[in-house]
GROMACS .gro file of N, CA and C in nm:
model
  513
    1UNK      N    1  -1.650  -1.071  -0.051
    1UNK     CA    2  -1.550  -1.099  -0.106
    1UNK      C    3  -1.454  -1.127  -0.044
    2UNK      N    4  -1.421  -1.006   0.028
    2UNK     CA    5  -1.305  -1.004   0.150
    2UNK      C    6  -1.328  -1.062   0.259
    3UNK      N    7  -1.444  -1.043   0.299
    3UNK     CA    8  -1.491  -1.165   0.423
    3UNK      C    9  -1.501  -1.320   0.387
    4UNK      N   10  -1.503  -1.320   0.270
    4UNK     CA   11  -1.495  -1.478   0.207
    4UNK      C   12  -1.353  -1.484   0.209
    5UNK      N   13  -1.241  -1.421   0.181
    5UNK     CA   14  -1.098  -1.409   0.194
    5UNK      C   15  -1.061  -1.455   0.339
    6UNK      N   16  -1.111  -1.363   0.412
    6UNK     CA   17  -1.070  -1.361   0.567
    6UNK      C   18  -1.097  -1.482   0.657
    7UNK      N   19  -1.233  -1.542   0.568
    7UNK     CA   20  -1.297  -1.676   0.640
    7UNK      C   21  -1.183  -1.779   0.603
    8UNK      N   22  -1.132  -1.764   0.501
    8UNK     CA   23  -1.075  -1.914   0.437
    8UNK      C   24  -0.911  -1.881   0.492
    9UNK      N   25  -0.879  -1.747   0.542
    9UNK     CA   26  -0.735  -1.771   0.604
    9UNK      C   27  -0.778  -1.778   0.739
   10UNK      N   28  -0.879  -1.793   0.791
   10UNK     CA   29  -0.921  -1.843   0.944
   10UNK      C   30  -0.909  -1.742   1.032
   11UNK      N   31  -0.956  -1.614   1.005
   11UNK     CA   32  -0.982  -1.484   1.075
   11UNK      C   33  -1.081  -1.479   1.115
   12UNK      N   34  -1.105  -1.488   1.282
   12UNK     CA   35  -1.217  -1.497   1.344
   12UNK      C   36  -1.279  -1.344   1.376
   13UNK      N   37  -1.172  -1.286   1.473
   13UNK     CA   38  -1.211  -1.127   1.514
   13UNK      C   39  -1.108  -1.064   1.489
   14UNK      N   40  -1.145  -0.913   1.483
   14UNK     CA   41  -1.011  -0.824   1.436
   14UNK      C   42  -0.934  -0.808   1.578
   15UNK      N   43  -0.805  -0.753   1.566
   15UNK     CA   44  -0.684  -0.727   1.664
   15UNK      C   45  -0.729  -0.601   1.724
   16UNK      N   46  -0.690  -0.531   1.839
   16UNK     CA   47  -0.741  -0.391   1.867
   16UNK      C   48  -0.704  -0.287   1.778
   17UNK      N   49  -0.585  -0.304   1.715
   17UNK     CA   50  -0.566  -0.205   1.593
   17UNK      C   51  -0.629  -0.216   1.487
   18UNK      N   52  -0.722  -0.316   1.453
   18UNK     CA   53  -0.778  -0.335   1.368
   18UNK      C   54  -0.899  -0.274   1.390
   19UNK      N   55  -0.984  -0.308   1.503
   19UNK     CA   56  -1.067  -0.258   1.560
   19UNK      C   57  -1.092  -0.111   1.532
   20UNK      N   58  -1.008  -0.044   1.575
   20UNK     CA   59  -1.004   0.088   1.598
   20UNK      C   60  -0.935   0.153   1.450
   21UNK      N   61  -0.861   0.113   1.363
   21UNK     CA   62  -0.844   0.141   1.257
   21UNK      C   63  -0.922   0.145   1.111
   22UNK      N   64  -0.980   0.008   1.093
   22UNK     CA   65  -1.062  -0.008   0.981
   22UNK      C   66  -1.174   0.081   0.987
   23UNK      N   67  -1.253   0.105   1.114
   23UNK     CA   68  -1.360   0.189   1.102
   23UNK      C   69  -1.333   0.348   1.075
   24UNK      N   70  -1.230   0.377   1.135
   24UNK     CA   71  -1.189   0.522   1.098
   24UNK      C   72  -1.135   0.553   0.958
   25UNK      N   73  -1.078   0.434   0.884
   25UNK     CA   74  -1.040   0.438   0.718
   25UNK      C   75  -1.164   0.442   0.663
   26UNK      N   76  -1.261   0.352   0.683
   26UNK     CA   77  -1.376   0.330   0.601
   26UNK      C   78  -1.489   0.491   0.643
   27UNK      N   79  -1.485   0.541   0.725
   27UNK     CA   80  -1.574   0.639   0.766
   27UNK      C   81  -1.535   0.773   0.737
   28UNK      N   82  -1.401   0.798   0.711
   28UNK     CA   83  -1.322   0.929   0.761
   28UNK      C   84  -1.223   0.923   0.620
   29UNK      N   85  -1.195   1.062   0.592
   29UNK     CA   86  -1.096   1.063   0.508
   29UNK      C   87  -0.975   1.183   0.546
   30UNK      N   88  -0.986   1.159   0.691
   30UNK     CA   89  -0.867   1.232   0.778
   30UNK      C   90  -0.746   1.123   0.771
   31UNK      N   91  -0.661   1.151   0.805
   31UNK     CA   92  -0.518   1.105   0.798
   31UNK      C   93  -0.513   1.012   0.917
   32UNK      N   94  -0.419   0.921   0.924
   32UNK     CA   95  -0.430   0.820   1.091
   32UNK      C   96  -0.262   0.778   1.102
   33UNK      N   97  -0.253   0.807   1.217
   33UNK     CA   98  -0.104   0.760   1.269
   33UNK      C   99  -0.162   0.665   1.384
   34UNK      N  100  -0.117   0.509   1.334
   34UNK     CA  101  -0.147   0.404   1.430
   34UNK      C  102  -0.040   0.342   1.454
   35UNK      N  103  -0.020   0.312   1.596
   35UNK     CA  104   0.116   0.263   1.674
   35UNK      C  105   0.052   0.117   1.732
   36UNK      N  106   0.126   0.052   1.691
   36UNK     CA  107   0.129  -0.131   1.753
   36UNK      C  108   0.257  -0.198   1.709
   37UNK      N  109   0.256  -0.300   1.791
   37UNK     CA  110   0.372  -0.397   1.819
   37UNK      C  111   0.369  -0.485   1.652
   38UNK      N  112   0.489  -0.537   1.613
   38UNK     CA  113   0.472  -0.618   1.506
   38UNK      C  114   0.432  -0.741   1.525
   39UNK      N  115   0.333  -0.772   1.462
   39UNK     CA  116   0.243  -0.909   1.464
   39UNK      C  117   0.089  -0.907   1.494
   40UNK      N  118   0.068  -0.778   1.524
   40UNK     CA  119  -0.054  -0.730   1.579
   40UNK      C  120  -0.162  -0.717   1.461
   41UNK      N  121  -0.143  -0.691   1.343
   41UNK     CA  122  -0.234  -0.717   1.228
   41UNK      C  123  -0.214  -0.565   1.162
   42UNK      N  124  -0.131  -0.490   1.166
   42UNK     CA  125  -0.150  -0.371   1.097
   42UNK      C  126  -0.158  -0.373   0.952
   43UNK      N  127  -0.089  -0.480   0.894
   43UNK     CA  128  -0.101  -0.452   0.763
   43UNK      C  129  -0.264  -0.484   0.720
   44UNK      N  130  -0.330  -0.595   0.786
   44UNK     CA  131  -0.482  -0.595   0.745
   44UNK      C  132  -0.548  -0.481   0.795
   45UNK      N  133  -0.515  -0.428   0.914
   45UNK     CA  134  -0.583  -0.278   0.955
   45UNK      C  135  -0.588  -0.184   0.861
   46UNK      N  136  -0.456  -0.166   0.780
   46UNK     CA  137  -0.469  -0.051   0.672
   46UNK      C  138  -0.522  -0.097   0.521
   47UNK      N  139  -0.475  -0.228   0.492
   47UNK     CA  140  -0.498  -0.263   0.351
   47UNK      C  141  -0.679  -0.340   0.352
   48UNK      N  142  -0.723  -0.345   0.473
   48UNK     CA  143  -0.872  -0.430   0.429
   48UNK      C  144  -0.940  -0.288   0.381
   49UNK      N  145  -0.947  -0.167   0.472
   49UNK     CA  146  -1.065  -0.067   0.464
   49UNK      C  147  -0.998  -0.017   0.312
   50UNK      N  148  -0.858   0.005   0.267
   50UNK     CA  149  -0.814   0.058   0.126
   50UNK      C  150  -0.888  -0.035   0.024
   51UNK      N  151  -0.857  -0.152   0.028
   51UNK     CA  152  -0.925  -0.278  -0.069
   51UNK      C  153  -1.052  -0.248  -0.094
   52UNK      N  154  -1.129  -0.241   0.042
   52UNK     CA  155  -1.271  -0.182  -0.001
   52UNK      C  156  -1.341  -0.139  -0.084
   53UNK      N  157  -1.221   0.020  -0.055
   53UNK     CA  158  -1.251   0.138  -0.143
   53UNK      C  159  -1.213   0.164  -0.259
   54UNK      N  160  -1.162   0.046  -0.354
   54UNK     CA  161  -1.069   0.053  -0.466
   54UNK      C  162  -1.161   0.024  -0.556
   55UNK      N  163  -1.159   0.109  -0.669
   55UNK     CA  164  -1.255   0.107  -0.754
   55UNK      C  165  -1.223   0.021  -0.886
   56UNK      N  166  -1.256  -0.093  -0.874
   56UNK     CA  167  -1.215  -0.214  -0.980
   56UNK      C  168  -1.207  -0.171  -1.112
   57UNK      N  169  -1.291  -0.073  -1.152
   57UNK     CA  170  -1.317  -0.037  -1.286
   57UNK      C  171  -1.216   0.055  -1.329
   58UNK      N  172  -1.136   0.118  -1.239
   58UNK     CA  173  -1.024   0.195  -1.300
   58UNK      C  174  -0.895   0.122  -1.240
   59UNK      N  175  -0.840   0.108  -1.388
   59UNK     CA  176  -0.720   0.054  -1.410
   59UNK      C  177  -0.570   0.143  -1.364
   60UNK      N  178  -0.570   0.217  -1.279
   60UNK     CA  179  -0.494   0.325  -1.204
   60UNK      C  180  -0.467   0.312  -1.088
   61UNK      N  181  -0.354   0.354  -1.018
   61UNK     CA  182  -0.289   0.315  -0.880
   61UNK      C  183  -0.378   0.419  -0.807
   62UNK      N  184  -0.448   0.344  -0.704
   62UNK     CA  185  -0.535   0.444  -0.628
   62UNK      C  186  -0.492   0.421  -0.462
   63UNK      N  187  -0.407   0.327  -0.472
   63UNK     CA  188  -0.298   0.309  -0.316
   63UNK      C  189  -0.184   0.280  -0.359
   64UNK      N  190  -0.091   0.368  -0.275
   64UNK     CA  191   0.045   0.324  -0.279
   64UNK      C  192   0.075   0.279  -0.084
   65UNK      N  193   0.146   0.190  -0.118
   65UNK     CA  194   0.227   0.144   0.012
   65UNK      C  195   0.345   0.162   0.002
   66UNK      N  196   0.426   0.256   0.083
   66UNK     CA  197   0.576   0.259   0.085
   66UNK      C  198   0.641   0.183   0.232
   67UNK      N  199   0.716   0.090   0.187
   67UNK     CA  200   0.791   0.042   0.306
   67UNK      C  201   0.934   0.009   0.302
   68UNK      N  202   1.020   0.049   0.406
   68UNK     CA  203   1.152   0.034   0.420
   68UNK      C  204   1.269  -0.062   0.340
   69UNK      N  205   1.173  -0.176   0.339
   69UNK     CA  206   1.274  -0.294   0.265
   69UNK      C  207   1.213  -0.378   0.181
   70UNK      N  208   1.276  -0.439   0.066
   70UNK     CA  209   1.207  -0.532  -0.009
   70UNK      C  210   1.172  -0.650   0.066
   71UNK      N  211   1.191  -0.693   0.133
   71UNK     CA  212   1.126  -0.778   0.201
   71UNK      C  213   0.993  -0.745   0.279
   72UNK      N  214   0.991  -0.678   0.359
   72UNK     CA  215   0.845  -0.625   0.396
   72UNK      C  216   0.764  -0.590   0.255
   73UNK      N  217   0.811  -0.548   0.149
   73UNK     CA  218   0.751  -0.490   0.060
   73UNK      C  219   0.683  -0.633  -0.021
   74UNK      N  220   0.766  -0.716  -0.014
   74UNK     CA  221   0.695  -0.864  -0.055
   74UNK      C  222   0.609  -0.908   0.021
   75UNK      N  223   0.613  -0.937   0.148
   75UNK     CA  224   0.534  -0.969   0.258
   75UNK      C  225   0.405  -0.884   0.244
   76UNK      N  226   0.418  -0.757   0.228
   76UNK     CA  227   0.242  -0.665   0.231
   76UNK      C  228   0.225  -0.752   0.099
   77UNK      N  229   0.276  -0.734   0.007
   77UNK     CA  230   0.206  -0.793  -0.117
   77UNK      C  231   0.147  -0.905  -0.138
   78UNK      N  232   0.224  -1.007  -0.056
   78UNK     CA  233   0.166  -1.122  -0.068
   78UNK      C  234   0.030  -1.160   0.065
   79UNK      N  235   0.037  -1.063   0.163
   79UNK     CA  236  -0.088  -1.040   0.217
   79UNK      C  237  -0.235  -0.980   0.166
   80UNK      N  238  -0.198  -0.889   0.079
   80UNK     CA  239  -0.298  -0.806   0.008
   80UNK      C  240  -0.359  -0.914  -0.091
   81UNK      N  241  -0.257  -0.983  -0.168
   81UNK     CA  242  -0.281  -1.094  -0.257
   81UNK      C  243  -0.376  -1.173  -0.220
   82UNK      N  244  -0.366  -1.224  -0.072
   82UNK     CA  245  -0.475  -1.305  -0.012
   82UNK      C  246  -0.592  -1.257   0.025
   83UNK      N  247  -0.575  -1.138   0.069
   83UNK     CA  248  -0.689  -1.042   0.076
   83UNK      C  249  -0.793  -1.020  -0.013
   84UNK      N  250  -0.739  -1.022  -0.140
   84UNK     CA  251  -0.812  -1.012  -0.280
   84UNK      C  252  -0.860  -1.116  -0.341
   85UNK      N  253  -0.802  -1.230  -0.312
   85UNK     CA  254  -0.831  -1.340  -0.380
   85UNK      C  255  -0.959  -1.341  -0.462
   86UNK      N  256  -1.064  -1.306  -0.384
   86UNK     CA  257  -1.177  -1.322  -0.425
   86UNK      C  258  -1.252  -1.191  -0.469
   87UNK      N  259  -1.195  -1.094  -0.472
   87UNK     CA  260  -1.207  -0.952  -0.548
   87UNK      C  261  -1.192  -0.924  -0.682
   88UNK      N  262  -1.285  -0.898  -0.742
   88UNK     CA  263  -1.305  -0.923  -0.908
   88UNK      C  264  -1.231  -0.733  -0.915
   89UNK      N  265  -1.105  -0.787  -1.014
   89UNK     CA  266  -1.085  -0.642  -1.090
   89UNK      C  267  -0.971  -0.584  -1.032
   90UNK      N  268  -0.949  -0.609  -0.881
   90UNK     CA  269  -0.840  -0.537  -0.803
   90UNK      C  270  -0.727  -0.628  -0.801
   91UNK      N  271  -0.601  -0.558  -0.829
   91UNK     CA  272  -0.488  -0.622  -0.818
   91UNK      C  273  -0.364  -0.534  -0.740
   92UNK      N  274  -0.277  -0.607  -0.711
   92UNK     CA  275  -0.138  -0.544  -0.653
   92UNK      C  276  -0.021  -0.575  -0.700
   93UNK      N  277   0.092  -0.486  -0.690
   93UNK     CA  278   0.206  -0.542  -0.779
   93UNK      C  279   0.319  -0.499  -0.666
   94UNK      N  280   0.413  -0.505  -0.646
   94UNK     CA  281   0.546  -0.488  -0.556
   94UNK      C  282   0.669  -0.427  -0.663
   95UNK      N  283   0.702  -0.284  -0.617
   95UNK     CA  284   0.820  -0.243  -0.687
   95UNK      C  285   0.922  -0.222  -0.566
   96UNK      N  286   1.026  -0.262  -0.610
   96UNK     CA  287   1.159  -0.257  -0.516
   96UNK      C  288   1.286  -0.253  -0.613
   97UNK      N  289   1.400  -0.228  -0.535
   97UNK     CA  290   1.516  -0.220  -0.611
   97UNK      C  291   1.582  -0.383  -0.578
   98UNK      N  292   1.654  -0.387  -0.700
   98UNK     CA  293   1.751  -0.525  -0.694
   98UNK      C  294   1.657  -0.651  -0.771
   99UNK      N  295   1.549  -0.578  -0.819
   99UNK     CA  296   1.457  -0.663  -0.937
   99UNK      C  297   1.459  -0.602  -1.072
  100UNK      N  298   1.446  -0.678  -1.163
  100UNK     CA  299   1.479  -0.633  -1.306
  100UNK      C  300   1.341  -0.537  -1.342
  101UNK      N  301   1.378  -0.394  -1.363
  101UNK     CA  302   1.291  -0.296  -1.371
  101UNK      C  303   1.183  -0.291  -1.466
  102UNK      N  304   1.240  -0.374  -1.585
  102UNK     CA  305   1.128  -0.370  -1.699
  102UNK      C  306   1.027  -0.466  -1.602
  103UNK      N  307   1.021  -0.577  -1.568
  103UNK     CA  308   0.922  -0.655  -1.531
  103UNK      C  309   0.840  -0.560  -1.429
  104UNK      N  310   0.889  -0.462  -1.372
  104UNK     CA  311   0.796  -0.366  -1.287
  104UNK      C  312   0.713  -0.275  -1.359
  105UNK      N  313   0.773  -0.222  -1.438
  105UNK     CA  314   0.684  -0.137  -1.555
  105UNK      C  315   0.622  -0.209  -1.645
  106UNK      N  316   0.639  -0.330  -1.650
  106UNK     CA  317   0.538  -0.430  -1.737
  106UNK      C  318   0.419  -0.420  -1.647
  107UNK      N  319   0.455  -0.456  -1.531
  107UNK     CA  320   0.321  -0.483  -1.434
  107UNK      C  321   0.235  -0.356  -1.399
  108UNK      N  322   0.302  -0.247  -1.383
  108UNK     CA  323   0.243  -0.115  -1.381
  108UNK      C  324   0.149  -0.074  -1.501
  109UNK      N  325   0.228  -0.079  -1.626
  109UNK     CA  326   0.144  -0.047  -1.733
  109UNK      C  327   0.021  -0.162  -1.764
  110UNK      N  328   0.011  -0.266  -1.686
  110UNK     CA  329  -0.100  -0.341  -1.721
  110UNK      C  330  -0.226  -0.298  -1.631
  111UNK      N  331  -0.212  -0.218  -1.554
  111UNK     CA  332  -0.305  -0.136  -1.491
  111UNK      C  333  -0.322  -0.214  -1.336
  112UNK      N  334  -0.273  -0.174  -1.224
  112UNK     CA  335  -0.276  -0.205  -1.096
  112UNK      C  336  -0.357  -0.090  -0.992
  113UNK      N  337  -0.415  -0.156  -0.910
  113UNK     CA  338  -0.489  -0.056  -0.850
  113UNK      C  339  -0.379  -0.002  -0.700
  114UNK      N  340  -0.317  -0.122  -0.648
  114UNK     CA  341  -0.253  -0.121  -0.550
  114UNK      C  342  -0.089  -0.144  -0.561
  115UNK      N  343  -0.015  -0.042  -0.527
  115UNK     CA  344   0.132  -0.067  -0.543
  115UNK      C  345   0.184  -0.054  -0.422
  116UNK      N  346   0.269  -0.155  -0.418
  116UNK     CA  347   0.364  -0.170  -0.249
  116UNK      C  348   0.487  -0.155  -0.308
  117UNK      N  349   0.573  -0.063  -0.284
  117UNK     CA  350   0.719  -0.022  -0.298
  117UNK      C  351   0.807   0.025  -0.194
  118UNK      N  352   0.906   0.019  -0.235
  118UNK     CA  353   1.027   0.093  -0.132
  118UNK      C  354   1.044   0.229  -0.194
  119UNK      N  355   1.090   0.342  -0.115
  119UNK     CA  356   1.093   0.466  -0.157
  119UNK      C  357   1.200   0.474  -0.288
  120UNK      N  358   1.309   0.427  -0.288
  120UNK     CA  359   1.395   0.455  -0.385
  120UNK      C  360   1.371   0.394  -0.530
  121UNK      N  361   1.288   0.305  -0.534
  121UNK     CA  362   1.252   0.235  -0.654
  121UNK      C  363   1.085   0.329  -0.717
  122UNK      N  364   1.022   0.364  -0.627
  122UNK     CA  365   0.898   0.432  -0.634
  122UNK      C  366   0.943   0.554  -0.703
  123UNK      N  367   1.061   0.643  -0.668
  123UNK     CA  368   1.095   0.781  -0.686
  123UNK      C  369   1.101   0.748  -0.829
  124UNK      N  370   1.223   0.621  -0.863
  124UNK     CA  371   1.291   0.603  -0.992
  124UNK      C  372   1.180   0.589  -1.087
  125UNK      N  373   1.050   0.503  -1.070
  125UNK     CA  374   0.961   0.489  -1.156
  125UNK      C  375   0.859   0.614  -1.185
  126UNK      N  376   0.837   0.702  -1.080
  126UNK     CA  377   0.775   0.831  -1.072
  126UNK      C  378   0.860   0.922  -1.182
  127UNK      N  379   0.969   0.948  -1.155
  127UNK     CA  380   1.063   1.002  -1.280
  127UNK      C  381   1.063   0.984  -1.403
  128UNK      N  382   1.057   0.853  -1.392
  128UNK     CA  383   1.048   0.781  -1.543
  128UNK      C  384   0.938   0.777  -1.630
  129UNK      N  385   0.824   0.862  -1.538
  129UNK     CA  386   0.676   0.840  -1.605
  129UNK      C  387   0.592   0.699  -1.599
  130UNK      N  388   0.676   0.608  -1.530
  130UNK     CA  389   0.608   0.489  -1.519
  130UNK      C  390   0.484   0.441  -1.452
  131UNK      N  391   0.541   0.551  -1.316
  131UNK     CA  392   0.408   0.531  -1.236
  131UNK      C  393   0.313   0.662  -1.184
  132UNK      N  394   0.210   0.676  -1.206
  132UNK     CA  395   0.118   0.784  -1.216
  132UNK      C  396   0.044   0.791  -1.108
  133UNK      N  397   0.065   0.911  -0.999
  133UNK     CA  398  -0.045   0.886  -0.926
  133UNK      C  399  -0.144   1.021  -0.890
  134UNK      N  400  -0.190   1.029  -1.033
  134UNK     CA  401  -0.336   1.128  -1.048
  134UNK      C  402  -0.423   1.087  -0.961
  135UNK      N  403  -0.461   0.938  -0.977
  135UNK     CA  404  -0.586   0.888  -0.923
  135UNK      C  405  -0.568   0.837  -0.787
  136UNK      N  406  -0.449   0.842  -0.695
  136UNK     CA  407  -0.389   0.829  -0.600
  136UNK      C  408  -0.503   0.860  -0.453
  137UNK      N  409  -0.540   0.783  -0.368
  137UNK     CA  410  -0.653   0.808  -0.288
  137UNK      C  411  -0.609   0.782  -0.148
  138UNK      N  412  -0.503   0.659  -0.152
  138UNK     CA  413  -0.437   0.623  -0.020
  138UNK      C  414  -0.275   0.627  -0.031
  139UNK      N  415  -0.227   0.712   0.059
  139UNK     CA  416  -0.100   0.676   0.090
  139UNK      C  417  -0.055   0.606   0.228
  140UNK      N  418   0.002   0.492   0.221
  140UNK     CA  419   0.039   0.453   0.335
  140UNK      C  420   0.183   0.427   0.360
  141UNK      N  421   0.239   0.467   0.479
  141UNK     CA  422   0.384   0.486   0.509
  141UNK      C  423   0.383   0.363   0.619
  142UNK      N  424   0.429   0.253   0.582
  142UNK     CA  425   0.425   0.138   0.666
  142UNK      C  426   0.578   0.105   0.745
  143UNK      N  427   0.577   0.123   0.846
  143UNK     CA  428   0.696   0.172   0.916
  143UNK      C  429   0.769   0.285   0.882
  144UNK      N  430   0.698   0.381   0.899
  144UNK     CA  431   0.750   0.532   0.848
  144UNK      C  432   0.830   0.558   0.959
  145UNK      N  433   0.851   0.521   1.082
  145UNK     CA  434   0.958   0.576   1.171
  145UNK      C  435   1.051   0.496   1.114
  146UNK      N  436   1.074   0.366   1.062
  146UNK     CA  437   1.208   0.328   0.988
  146UNK      C  438   1.262   0.363   0.907
  147UNK      N  439   1.145   0.405   0.800
  147UNK     CA  440   1.189   0.468   0.693
  147UNK      C  441   1.277   0.590   0.727
  148UNK      N  442   1.225   0.692   0.827
  148UNK     CA  443   1.341   0.800   0.830
  148UNK      C  444   1.440   0.760   0.896
  149UNK      N  445   1.455   0.675   1.002
  149UNK     CA  446   1.583   0.641   1.055
  149UNK      C  447   1.694   0.579   0.941
  150UNK      N  448   1.636   0.514   0.841
  150UNK     CA  449   1.684   0.495   0.747
  150UNK      C  450   1.763   0.583   0.637
  151UNK      N  451   1.722   0.712   0.655
  151UNK     CA  452   1.729   0.803   0.575
  151UNK      C  453   1.667   0.839   0.452
  152UNK      N  454   1.563   0.791   0.415
  152UNK     CA  455   1.463   0.781   0.311
  152UNK      C  456   1.373   0.922   0.313
  153UNK      N  457   1.406   1.022   0.419
  153UNK     CA  458   1.316   1.148   0.408
  153UNK      C  459   1.324   1.214   0.298
  154UNK      N  460   1.426   1.224   0.225
  154UNK     CA  461   1.408   1.293   0.082
  154UNK      C  462   1.375   1.247  -0.009
  155UNK      N  463   1.343   1.076  -0.014
  155UNK     CA  464   1.316   1.024  -0.134
  155UNK      C  465   1.123   1.024  -0.094
  156UNK      N  466   1.103   1.032   0.039
  156UNK     CA  467   0.981   1.046   0.096
  156UNK      C  468   0.895   1.198   0.043
  157UNK      N  469   1.000   1.288   0.060
  157UNK     CA  470   0.975   1.401   0.020
  157UNK      C  471   0.918   1.441  -0.111
  158UNK      N  472   1.007   1.368  -0.206
  158UNK     CA  473   1.005   1.349  -0.346
  158UNK      C  474   0.871   1.320  -0.395
  159UNK      N  475   0.837   1.177  -0.329
  159UNK     CA  476   0.709   1.117  -0.387
  159UNK      C  477   0.627   1.195  -0.317
  160UNK      N  478   0.612   1.244  -0.237
  160UNK     CA  479   0.470   1.361  -0.220
  160UNK      C  480   0.447   1.467  -0.313
  161UNK      N  481   0.570   1.520  -0.379
  161UNK     CA  482   0.537   1.605  -0.458
  161UNK      C  483   0.466   1.563  -0.593
  162UNK      N  484   0.483   1.393  -0.609
  162UNK     CA  485   0.412   1.332  -0.721
  162UNK      C  486   0.244   1.329  -0.688
  163UNK      N  487   0.243   1.319  -0.561
  163UNK     CA  488   0.103   1.257  -0.521
  163UNK      C  489   0.004   1.374  -0.513
  164UNK      N  490  -0.134   1.343  -0.526
  164UNK     CA  491  -0.229   1.469  -0.502
  164UNK      C  492  -0.239   1.525  -0.376
  165UNK      N  493  -0.285   1.660  -0.387
  165UNK     CA  494  -0.298   1.731  -0.225
  165UNK      C  495  -0.429   1.611  -0.162
  166UNK      N  496  -0.537   1.587  -0.257
  166UNK     CA  497  -0.658   1.531  -0.168
  166UNK      C  498  -0.604   1.372  -0.183
  167UNK      N  499  -0.571   1.335  -0.067
  167UNK     CA  500  -0.561   1.187  -0.055
  167UNK      C  501  -0.549   1.155   0.130
  168UNK      N  502  -0.589   1.016   0.127
  168UNK     CA  503  -0.585   1.004   0.301
  168UNK      C  504  -0.411   0.958   0.308
  169UNK      N  505  -0.360   0.992   0.394
  169UNK     CA  506  -0.230   0.932   0.463
  169UNK      C  507  -0.256   0.810   0.581
  170UNK      N  508  -0.166   0.730   0.563
  170UNK     CA  509  -0.208   0.642   0.667
  170UNK      C  510  -0.079   0.603   0.728
  171UNK      N  511  -0.030   0.618   0.833
  171UNK     CA  512   0.104   0.552   0.877
  171UNK      C  513   0.101   0.470   0.979
   0.00000   0.00000   0.00000
């Protein structure tokens, strides 16, 4: 079903970052730091193998993707929505500041497996108890360097206190 979506999107062959990252994420639970220029397919490099490993029968958060801005958050969510178009039972939501929090809480309570969010709003929903990370398998920090440069270190550290010790971290 993922390949059907990729074919519909016109994907023909993986980029170098995808060739290296996808097999690692699928075959290992070791953490990964991947560096590549903007526009080289990093979102697909981490999200495709994560989607492949999501359990659609569990209605709990299994992957948390953190990013520095609302715009990037929405872009990643839209990309993942296209990748899961033909995958039954897997859903994604975006949580970020500047949007009505009630709508985001409702989305989380409906049961999603993939959450894309900004550190501030993720922390807020963790503190309120609306976002639970007990079944988290994947923690992705997209543009981790940018988040640190923007001063999100305390928020990231706080998020980690809610995450299980056993998870795969992808940067």
